[in-house]
XYZ file of N, CA and C in Angstrom:
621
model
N 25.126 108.369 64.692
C 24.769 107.084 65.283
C 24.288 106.136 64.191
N 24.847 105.084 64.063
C 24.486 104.231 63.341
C 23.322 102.918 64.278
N 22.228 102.631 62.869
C 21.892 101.437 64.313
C 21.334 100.430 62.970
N 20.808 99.316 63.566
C 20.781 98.003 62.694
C 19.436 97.633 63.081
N 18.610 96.989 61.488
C 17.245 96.441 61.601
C 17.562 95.129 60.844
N 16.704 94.395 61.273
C 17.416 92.270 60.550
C 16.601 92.616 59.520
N 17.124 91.969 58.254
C 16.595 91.736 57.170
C 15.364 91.477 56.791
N 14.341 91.473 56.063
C 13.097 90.950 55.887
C 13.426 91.009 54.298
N 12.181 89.713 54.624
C 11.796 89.427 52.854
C 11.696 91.001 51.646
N 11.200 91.880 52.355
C 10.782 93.282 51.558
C 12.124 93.944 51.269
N 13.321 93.382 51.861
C 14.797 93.561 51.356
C 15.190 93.036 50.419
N 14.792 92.012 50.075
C 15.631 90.895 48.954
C 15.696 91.291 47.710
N 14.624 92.479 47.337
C 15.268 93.772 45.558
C 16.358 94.464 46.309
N 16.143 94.843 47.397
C 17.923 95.735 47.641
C 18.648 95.377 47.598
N 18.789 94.026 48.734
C 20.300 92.994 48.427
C 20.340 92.539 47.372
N 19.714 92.146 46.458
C 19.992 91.733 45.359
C 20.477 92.851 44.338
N 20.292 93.942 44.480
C 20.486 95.264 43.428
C 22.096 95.918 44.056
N 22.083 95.473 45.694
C 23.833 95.537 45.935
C 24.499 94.550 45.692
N 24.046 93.112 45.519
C 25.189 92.333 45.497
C 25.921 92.001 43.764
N 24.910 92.600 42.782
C 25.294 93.001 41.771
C 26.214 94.448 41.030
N 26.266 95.104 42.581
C 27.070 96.099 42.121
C 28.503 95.838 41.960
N 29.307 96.176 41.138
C 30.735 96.124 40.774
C 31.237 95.286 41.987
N 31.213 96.913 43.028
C 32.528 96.282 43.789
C 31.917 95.288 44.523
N 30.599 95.061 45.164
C 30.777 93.619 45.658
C 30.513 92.004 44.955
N 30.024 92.327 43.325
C 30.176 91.060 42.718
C 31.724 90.524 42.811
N 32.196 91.379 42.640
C 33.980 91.124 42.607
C 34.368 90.304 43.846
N 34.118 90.510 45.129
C 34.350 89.744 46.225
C 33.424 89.018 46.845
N 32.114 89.011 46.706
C 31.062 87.989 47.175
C 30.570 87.063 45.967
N 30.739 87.456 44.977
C 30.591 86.523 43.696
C 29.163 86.028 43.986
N 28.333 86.873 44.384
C 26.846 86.065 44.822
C 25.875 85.800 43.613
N 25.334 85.267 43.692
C 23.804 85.142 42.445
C 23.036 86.408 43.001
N 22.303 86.819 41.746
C 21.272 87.881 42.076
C 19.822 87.903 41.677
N 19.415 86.447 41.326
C 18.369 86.453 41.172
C 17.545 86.680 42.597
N 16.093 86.758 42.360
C 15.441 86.651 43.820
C 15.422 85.478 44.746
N 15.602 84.026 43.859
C 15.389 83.066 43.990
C 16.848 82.406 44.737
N 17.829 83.473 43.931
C 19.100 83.158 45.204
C 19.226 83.828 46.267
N 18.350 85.085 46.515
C 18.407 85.518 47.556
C 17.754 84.889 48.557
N 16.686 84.557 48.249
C 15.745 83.782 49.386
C 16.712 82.660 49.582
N 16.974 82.270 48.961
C 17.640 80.617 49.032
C 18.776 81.009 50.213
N 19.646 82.171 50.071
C 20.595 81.934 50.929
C 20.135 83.473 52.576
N 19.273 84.088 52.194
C 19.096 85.112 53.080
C 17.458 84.514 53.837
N 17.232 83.514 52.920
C 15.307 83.453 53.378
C 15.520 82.486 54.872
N 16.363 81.552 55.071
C 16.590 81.259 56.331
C 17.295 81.195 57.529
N 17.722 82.925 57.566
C 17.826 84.114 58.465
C 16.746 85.247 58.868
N 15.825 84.756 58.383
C 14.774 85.953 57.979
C 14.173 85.032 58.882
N 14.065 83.694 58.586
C 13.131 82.966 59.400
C 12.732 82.600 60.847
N 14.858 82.472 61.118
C 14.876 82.175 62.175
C 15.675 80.933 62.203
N 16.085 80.650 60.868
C 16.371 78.625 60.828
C 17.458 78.926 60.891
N 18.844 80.029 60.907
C 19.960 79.681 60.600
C 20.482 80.602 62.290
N 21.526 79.951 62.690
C 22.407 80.966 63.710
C 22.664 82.243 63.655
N 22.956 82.578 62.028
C 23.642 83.886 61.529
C 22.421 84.883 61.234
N 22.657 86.089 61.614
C 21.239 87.191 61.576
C 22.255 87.994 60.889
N 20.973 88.779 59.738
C 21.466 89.611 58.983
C 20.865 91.022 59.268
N 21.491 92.093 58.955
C 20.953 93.386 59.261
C 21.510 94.512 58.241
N 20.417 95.507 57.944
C 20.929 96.372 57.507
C 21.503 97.260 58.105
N 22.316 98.208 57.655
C 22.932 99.564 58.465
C 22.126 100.714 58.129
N 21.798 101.306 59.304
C 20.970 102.599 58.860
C 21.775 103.871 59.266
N 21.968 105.316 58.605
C 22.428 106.298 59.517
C 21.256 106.747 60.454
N 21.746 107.953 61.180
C 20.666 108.758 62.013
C 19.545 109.161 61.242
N 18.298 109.211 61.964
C 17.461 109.482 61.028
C 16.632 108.734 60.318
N 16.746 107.538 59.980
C 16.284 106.596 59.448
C 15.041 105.687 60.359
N 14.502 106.410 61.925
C 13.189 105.816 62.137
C 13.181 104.476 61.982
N 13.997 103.690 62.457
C 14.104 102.135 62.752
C 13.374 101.744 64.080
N 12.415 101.360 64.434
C 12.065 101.245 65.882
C 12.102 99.837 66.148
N 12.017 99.597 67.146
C 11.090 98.018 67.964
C 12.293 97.668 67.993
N 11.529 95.972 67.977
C 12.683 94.809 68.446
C 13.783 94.625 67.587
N 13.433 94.942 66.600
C 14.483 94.331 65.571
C 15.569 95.369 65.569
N 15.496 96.812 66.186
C 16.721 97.648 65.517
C 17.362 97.134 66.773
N 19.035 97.452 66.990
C 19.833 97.246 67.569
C 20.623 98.931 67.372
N 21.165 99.386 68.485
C 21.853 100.801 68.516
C 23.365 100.088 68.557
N 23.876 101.018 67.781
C 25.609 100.548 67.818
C 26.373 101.635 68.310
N 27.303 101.502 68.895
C 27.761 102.259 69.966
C 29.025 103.225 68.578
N 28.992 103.384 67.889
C 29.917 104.204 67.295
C 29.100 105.186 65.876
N 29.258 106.442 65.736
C 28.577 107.320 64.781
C 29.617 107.490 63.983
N 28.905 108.284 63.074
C 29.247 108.975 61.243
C 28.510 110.301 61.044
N 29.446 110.926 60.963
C 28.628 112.456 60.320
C 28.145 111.818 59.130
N 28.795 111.232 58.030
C 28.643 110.964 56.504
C 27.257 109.311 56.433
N 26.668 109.888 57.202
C 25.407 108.631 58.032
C 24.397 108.152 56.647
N 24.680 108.674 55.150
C 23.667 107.847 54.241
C 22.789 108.791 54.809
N 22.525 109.792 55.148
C 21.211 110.648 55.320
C 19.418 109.711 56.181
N 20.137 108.150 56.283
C 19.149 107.255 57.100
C 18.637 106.670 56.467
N 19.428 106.248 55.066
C 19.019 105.470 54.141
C 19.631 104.690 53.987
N 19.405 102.657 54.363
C 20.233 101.829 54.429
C 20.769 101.982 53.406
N 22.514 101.989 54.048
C 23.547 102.217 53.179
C 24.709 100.822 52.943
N 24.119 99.716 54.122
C 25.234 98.683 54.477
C 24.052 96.808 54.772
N 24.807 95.922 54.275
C 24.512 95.022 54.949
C 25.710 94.212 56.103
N 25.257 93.988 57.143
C 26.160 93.220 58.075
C 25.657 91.768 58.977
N 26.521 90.779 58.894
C 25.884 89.463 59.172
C 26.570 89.372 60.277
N 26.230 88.495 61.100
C 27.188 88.237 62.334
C 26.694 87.087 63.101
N 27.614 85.681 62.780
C 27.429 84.393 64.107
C 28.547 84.590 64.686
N 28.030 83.314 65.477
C 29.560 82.951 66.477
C 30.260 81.624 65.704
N 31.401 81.485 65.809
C 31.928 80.414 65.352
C 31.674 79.616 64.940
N 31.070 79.124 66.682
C 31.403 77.629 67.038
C 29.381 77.296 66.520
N 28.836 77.878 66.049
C 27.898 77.324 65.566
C 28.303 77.240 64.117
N 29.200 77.631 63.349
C 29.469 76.386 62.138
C 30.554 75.828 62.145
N 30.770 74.880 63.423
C 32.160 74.405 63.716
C 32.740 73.365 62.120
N 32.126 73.071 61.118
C 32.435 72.403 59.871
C 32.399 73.198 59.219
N 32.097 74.358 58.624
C 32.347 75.283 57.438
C 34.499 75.169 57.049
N 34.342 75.206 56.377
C 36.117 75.157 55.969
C 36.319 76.398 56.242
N 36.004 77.800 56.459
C 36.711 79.037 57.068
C 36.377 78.397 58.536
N 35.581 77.974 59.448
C 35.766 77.963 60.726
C 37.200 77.224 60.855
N 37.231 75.659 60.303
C 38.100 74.979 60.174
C 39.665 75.687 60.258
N 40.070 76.564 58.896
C 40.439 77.350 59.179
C 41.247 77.876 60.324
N 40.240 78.985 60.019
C 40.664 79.949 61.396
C 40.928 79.737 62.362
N 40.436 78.339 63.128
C 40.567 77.724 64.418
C 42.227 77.019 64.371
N 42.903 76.884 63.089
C 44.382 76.344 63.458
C 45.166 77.910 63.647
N 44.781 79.333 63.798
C 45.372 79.987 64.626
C 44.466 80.892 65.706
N 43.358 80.215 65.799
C 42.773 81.778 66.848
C 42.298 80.473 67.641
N 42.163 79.838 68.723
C 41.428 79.114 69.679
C 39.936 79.321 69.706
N 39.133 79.372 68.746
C 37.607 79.652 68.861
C 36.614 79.197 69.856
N 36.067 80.320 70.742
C 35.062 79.398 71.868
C 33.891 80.419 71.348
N 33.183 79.652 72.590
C 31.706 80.292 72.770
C 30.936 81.879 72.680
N 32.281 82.578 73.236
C 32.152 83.737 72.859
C 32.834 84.776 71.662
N 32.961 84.104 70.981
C 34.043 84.566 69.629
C 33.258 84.701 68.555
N 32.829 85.894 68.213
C 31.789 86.093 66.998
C 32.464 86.258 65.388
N 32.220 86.298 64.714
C 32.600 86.755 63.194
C 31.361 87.719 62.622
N 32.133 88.138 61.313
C 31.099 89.227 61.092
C 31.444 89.157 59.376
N 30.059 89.296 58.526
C 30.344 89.754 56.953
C 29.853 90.421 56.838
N 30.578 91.722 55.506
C 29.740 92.978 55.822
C 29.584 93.258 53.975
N 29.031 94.472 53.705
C 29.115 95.048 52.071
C 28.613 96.525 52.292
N 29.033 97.203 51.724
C 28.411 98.721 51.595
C 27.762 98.326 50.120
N 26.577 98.834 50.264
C 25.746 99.146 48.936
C 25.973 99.319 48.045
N 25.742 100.606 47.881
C 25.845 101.283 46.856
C 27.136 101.782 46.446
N 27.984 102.055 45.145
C 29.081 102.586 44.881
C 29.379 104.158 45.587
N 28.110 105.055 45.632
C 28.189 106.015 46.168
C 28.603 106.272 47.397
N 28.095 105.035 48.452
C 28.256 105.077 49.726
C 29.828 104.924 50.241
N 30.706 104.153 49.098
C 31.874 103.853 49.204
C 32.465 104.850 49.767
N 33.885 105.120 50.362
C 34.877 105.767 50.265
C 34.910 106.831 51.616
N 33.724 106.479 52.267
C 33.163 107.511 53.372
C 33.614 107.249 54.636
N 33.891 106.081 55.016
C 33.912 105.620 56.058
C 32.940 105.205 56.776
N 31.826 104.272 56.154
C 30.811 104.120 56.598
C 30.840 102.622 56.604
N 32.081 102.291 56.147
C 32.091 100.599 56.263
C 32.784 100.640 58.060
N 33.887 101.227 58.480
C 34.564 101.152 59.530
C 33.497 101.458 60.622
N 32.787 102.467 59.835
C 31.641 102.827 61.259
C 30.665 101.888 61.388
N 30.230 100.728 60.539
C 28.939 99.954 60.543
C 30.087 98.831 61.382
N 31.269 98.361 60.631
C 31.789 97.597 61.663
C 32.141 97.837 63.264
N 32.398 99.208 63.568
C 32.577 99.049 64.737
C 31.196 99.202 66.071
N 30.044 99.818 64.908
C 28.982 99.804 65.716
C 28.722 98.121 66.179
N 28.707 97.643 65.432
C 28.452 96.099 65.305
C 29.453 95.621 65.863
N 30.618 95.612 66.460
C 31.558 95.281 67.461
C 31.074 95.547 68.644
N 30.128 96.735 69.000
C 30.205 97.646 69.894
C 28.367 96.615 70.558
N 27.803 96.265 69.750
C 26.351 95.405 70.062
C 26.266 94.366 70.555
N 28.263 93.181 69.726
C 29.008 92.550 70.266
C 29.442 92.224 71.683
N 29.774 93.529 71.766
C 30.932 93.325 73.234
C 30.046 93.796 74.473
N 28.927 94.550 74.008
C 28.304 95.681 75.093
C 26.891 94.656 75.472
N 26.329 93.880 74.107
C 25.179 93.318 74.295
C 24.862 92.098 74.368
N 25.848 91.259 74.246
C 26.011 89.818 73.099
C 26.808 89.092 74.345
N 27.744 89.849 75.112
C 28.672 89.578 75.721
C 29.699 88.982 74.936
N 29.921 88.996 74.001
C 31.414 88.584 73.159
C 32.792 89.134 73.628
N 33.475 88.186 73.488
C 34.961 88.235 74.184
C 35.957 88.860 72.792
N 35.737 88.212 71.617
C 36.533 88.717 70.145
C 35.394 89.091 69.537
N 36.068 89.396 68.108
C 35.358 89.251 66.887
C 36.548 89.077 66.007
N 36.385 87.563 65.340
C 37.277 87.812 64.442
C 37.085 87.554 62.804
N 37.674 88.234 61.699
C 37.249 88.199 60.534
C 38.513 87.609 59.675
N 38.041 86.534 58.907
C 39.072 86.234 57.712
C 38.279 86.932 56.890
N 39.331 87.731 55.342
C 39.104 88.120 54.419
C 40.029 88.041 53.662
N 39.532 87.611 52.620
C 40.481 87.571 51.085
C 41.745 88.589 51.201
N 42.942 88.171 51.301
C 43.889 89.080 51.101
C 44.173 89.665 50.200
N 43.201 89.539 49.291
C 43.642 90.360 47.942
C 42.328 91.841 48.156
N 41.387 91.564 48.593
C 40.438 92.692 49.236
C 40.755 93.648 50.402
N 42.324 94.330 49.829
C 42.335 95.428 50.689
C 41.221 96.677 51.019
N 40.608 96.832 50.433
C 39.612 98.136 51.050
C 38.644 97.224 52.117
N 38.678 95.763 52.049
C 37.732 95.415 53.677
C 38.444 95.173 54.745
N 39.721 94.757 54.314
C 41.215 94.336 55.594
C 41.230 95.853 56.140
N 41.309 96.480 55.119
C 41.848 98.193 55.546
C 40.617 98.856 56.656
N 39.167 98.391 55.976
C 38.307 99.167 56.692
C 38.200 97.994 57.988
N 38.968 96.944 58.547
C 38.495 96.362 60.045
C 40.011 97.089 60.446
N 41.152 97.424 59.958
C 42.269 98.110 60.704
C 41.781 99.745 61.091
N 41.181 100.171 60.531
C 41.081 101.502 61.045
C 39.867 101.304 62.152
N 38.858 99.842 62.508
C 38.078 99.429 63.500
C 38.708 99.248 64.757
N 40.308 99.312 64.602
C 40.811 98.668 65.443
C 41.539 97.177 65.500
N 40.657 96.352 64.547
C 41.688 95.527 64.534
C 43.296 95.091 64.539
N 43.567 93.477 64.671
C 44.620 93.689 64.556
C 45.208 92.301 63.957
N 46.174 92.231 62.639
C 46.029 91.212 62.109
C 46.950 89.972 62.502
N 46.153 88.854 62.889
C 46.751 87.844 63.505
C 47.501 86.449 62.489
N 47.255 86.409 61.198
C 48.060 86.106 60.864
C 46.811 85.411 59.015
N 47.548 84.387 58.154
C 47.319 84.046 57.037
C 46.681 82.346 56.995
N 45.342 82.085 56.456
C 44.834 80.942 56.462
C 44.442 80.865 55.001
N 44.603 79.459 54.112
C 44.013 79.019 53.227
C 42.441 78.709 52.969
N 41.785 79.523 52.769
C 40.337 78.885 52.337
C 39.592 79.128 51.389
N 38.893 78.288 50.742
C 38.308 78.220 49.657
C 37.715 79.669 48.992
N 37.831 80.249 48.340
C 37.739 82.153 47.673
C 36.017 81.679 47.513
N 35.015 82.557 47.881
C 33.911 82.949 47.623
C 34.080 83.450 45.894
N 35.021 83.711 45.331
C 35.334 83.982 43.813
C 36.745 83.051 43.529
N 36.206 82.065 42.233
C 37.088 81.211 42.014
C 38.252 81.976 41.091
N 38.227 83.099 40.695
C 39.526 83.741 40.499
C 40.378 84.254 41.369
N 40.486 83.682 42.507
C 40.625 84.300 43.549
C 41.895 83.075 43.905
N 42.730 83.459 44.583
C 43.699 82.878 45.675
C 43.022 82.265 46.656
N 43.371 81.355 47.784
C 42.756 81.196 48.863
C 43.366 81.422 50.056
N 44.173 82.581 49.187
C 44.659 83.337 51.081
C 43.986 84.548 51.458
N 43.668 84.353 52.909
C 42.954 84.815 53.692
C 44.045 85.516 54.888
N 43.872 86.628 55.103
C 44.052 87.015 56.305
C 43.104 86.988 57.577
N 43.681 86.895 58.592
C 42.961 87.272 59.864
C 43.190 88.301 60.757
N 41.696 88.591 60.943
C 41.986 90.195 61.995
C 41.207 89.666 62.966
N 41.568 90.270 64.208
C 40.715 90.018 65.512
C 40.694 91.224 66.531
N 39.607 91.348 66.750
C 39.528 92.709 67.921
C 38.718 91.814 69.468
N 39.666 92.255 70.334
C 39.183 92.154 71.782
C 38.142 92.958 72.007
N 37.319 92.263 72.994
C 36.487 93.424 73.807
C 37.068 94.193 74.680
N 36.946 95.543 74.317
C 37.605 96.652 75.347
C 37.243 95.950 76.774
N 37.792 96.530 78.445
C 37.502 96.287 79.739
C 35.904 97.149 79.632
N 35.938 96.146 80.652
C 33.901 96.304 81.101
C 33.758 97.860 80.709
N 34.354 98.706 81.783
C 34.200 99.901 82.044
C 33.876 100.639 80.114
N 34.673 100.130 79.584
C 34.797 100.749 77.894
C 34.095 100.259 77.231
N 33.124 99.169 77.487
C 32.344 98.849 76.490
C 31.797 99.915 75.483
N 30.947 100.569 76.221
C 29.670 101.275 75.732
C 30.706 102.715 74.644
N 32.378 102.259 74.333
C 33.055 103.011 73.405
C 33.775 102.287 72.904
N 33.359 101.151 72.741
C 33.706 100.012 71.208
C 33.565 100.959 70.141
C-alpha cells in the first residue's frame, strides 16, 4: 500500500537533494538551492497555490492525520516506508494560461473534473522498481475514488521514455502530440499526451 503526506517546509533538503539527482536534473532542470525550493514548493505548503504536493510513502512508514491520503494500489518493492517519490496534482482548469494547459486543451476538451499530475522518484536506487507506476496509480486511484475526477491527463516530454512508459503500464492511453515549451532548454518541445478515465463507480476503489 502506498499512501501520500503534502509536503512541509522540513522537506525542502530532500527535494532539493532529489531534484539534483542525475536522472531528474535531466528532465525537471530545477534549481536546488533552498531558496529555489521555497520559492517554487513554499506556496503549496502554504496553501496559496491550487497544486498540492506530496510525498510517496511505502507500507510502514506511520503517516497519520489529515494530511496522509491512502492510494488505492500497492508494491511489494514499497521503499521499506521511506519516502521514495514526489507527486503533484491540480486540475487544469485552475491554470487555464500556463502554455501546457493551452496546449493540451487543442486535443483533450479540459473541464472541471480533469486533473493532471507531476511526479519524480528520488533516489537513483528507488528507480527501476516499479514504484513510479505504483505512486501514479495510487494517486489516480485518490483521484477518481476521492476527488471525484472524471480523467487524469499527463503531457510529458517525448523524449522521457521511462515517465511515458511508467503512465502506460498505469493504464494509460496515449492521445496524441502537443508543442510546449521543454522544462530543459535542450530539449524539443514535443510532448506527448496520455489520459486515463475513471474506471465505473463500482471499480473505483481498484484504480
Amino acid at each position: 500500500m502506498i499512501t501520500f503526506r503534502r509536503v512541509t517546509r522540513e522537506d525542502f533538503g530532500l527535494l532539493a537533494a532529489w531534484l539534483g539527482e542525475s536522472h531528474n536534473r535531466r528532465w525537471w532542470n530545477h534549481e536546488t538551492s533552498l531558496e529555489a525550493v521555497e520559492r517554487d514548493f513554499g506556496p503549496s505548503v502554504d496553501g496559496a497555490e491550487p497544486s498540492l504536493d506530496f510525498l510517496a510513502l511505502g507500507a510502514g512508514s506511520g503517516a497519520s492525520g489529515p494530511d496522509r491520503v491512502d492510494g488505492g494500489a500497492g508494491t511489494e518493492a514499497d521503499g521499506a516506508g521511506a519516502p521514495f517519490g514526489l507527486i503533484q496534482r491540480q486540475r487544469w482548469i485552475d491554470y487555464p494560461d500556463e502554455p501546457e494547459t493551452v496546449a493540451v486543451g487543442t486535443i483533450v476538451d479540459l473541464g472541471p473534473r480533469d486533473w493532471g499530475i507531476d511526479y519524480l522518484i528520488g533516489s537513483p536506487a528507488a528507480t527501476g522498481r516499479g514504484l513510479g507506476t505504483a505512486m501514479i496509480a495510487a494517486m489516480c486511484s485518490t483521484i477518481f475514488g476521492e476527488l471525484g475526477g472524471d480523467r487524469v491527463v499527463v503531457a510529458v516530454a517525448a523524449g522521457n521514455r521511462r515517465s511515458w512508459r511508467a503512465l502506460e503500464r498505469a493504464g494509460f492511453t496515449l492521445v496524441g502530440h502537443v508543442d510546449i515549451p521543454p522544462d530543459n532548454p535542450v530539449d524539443p518541445p514535443d510532448h506527448v499526451v496520455y489520459l486515463l478515465d475513471a474506471p465505473p463507480i463500482s471499480d473505483v476503489s481498484n484504480c
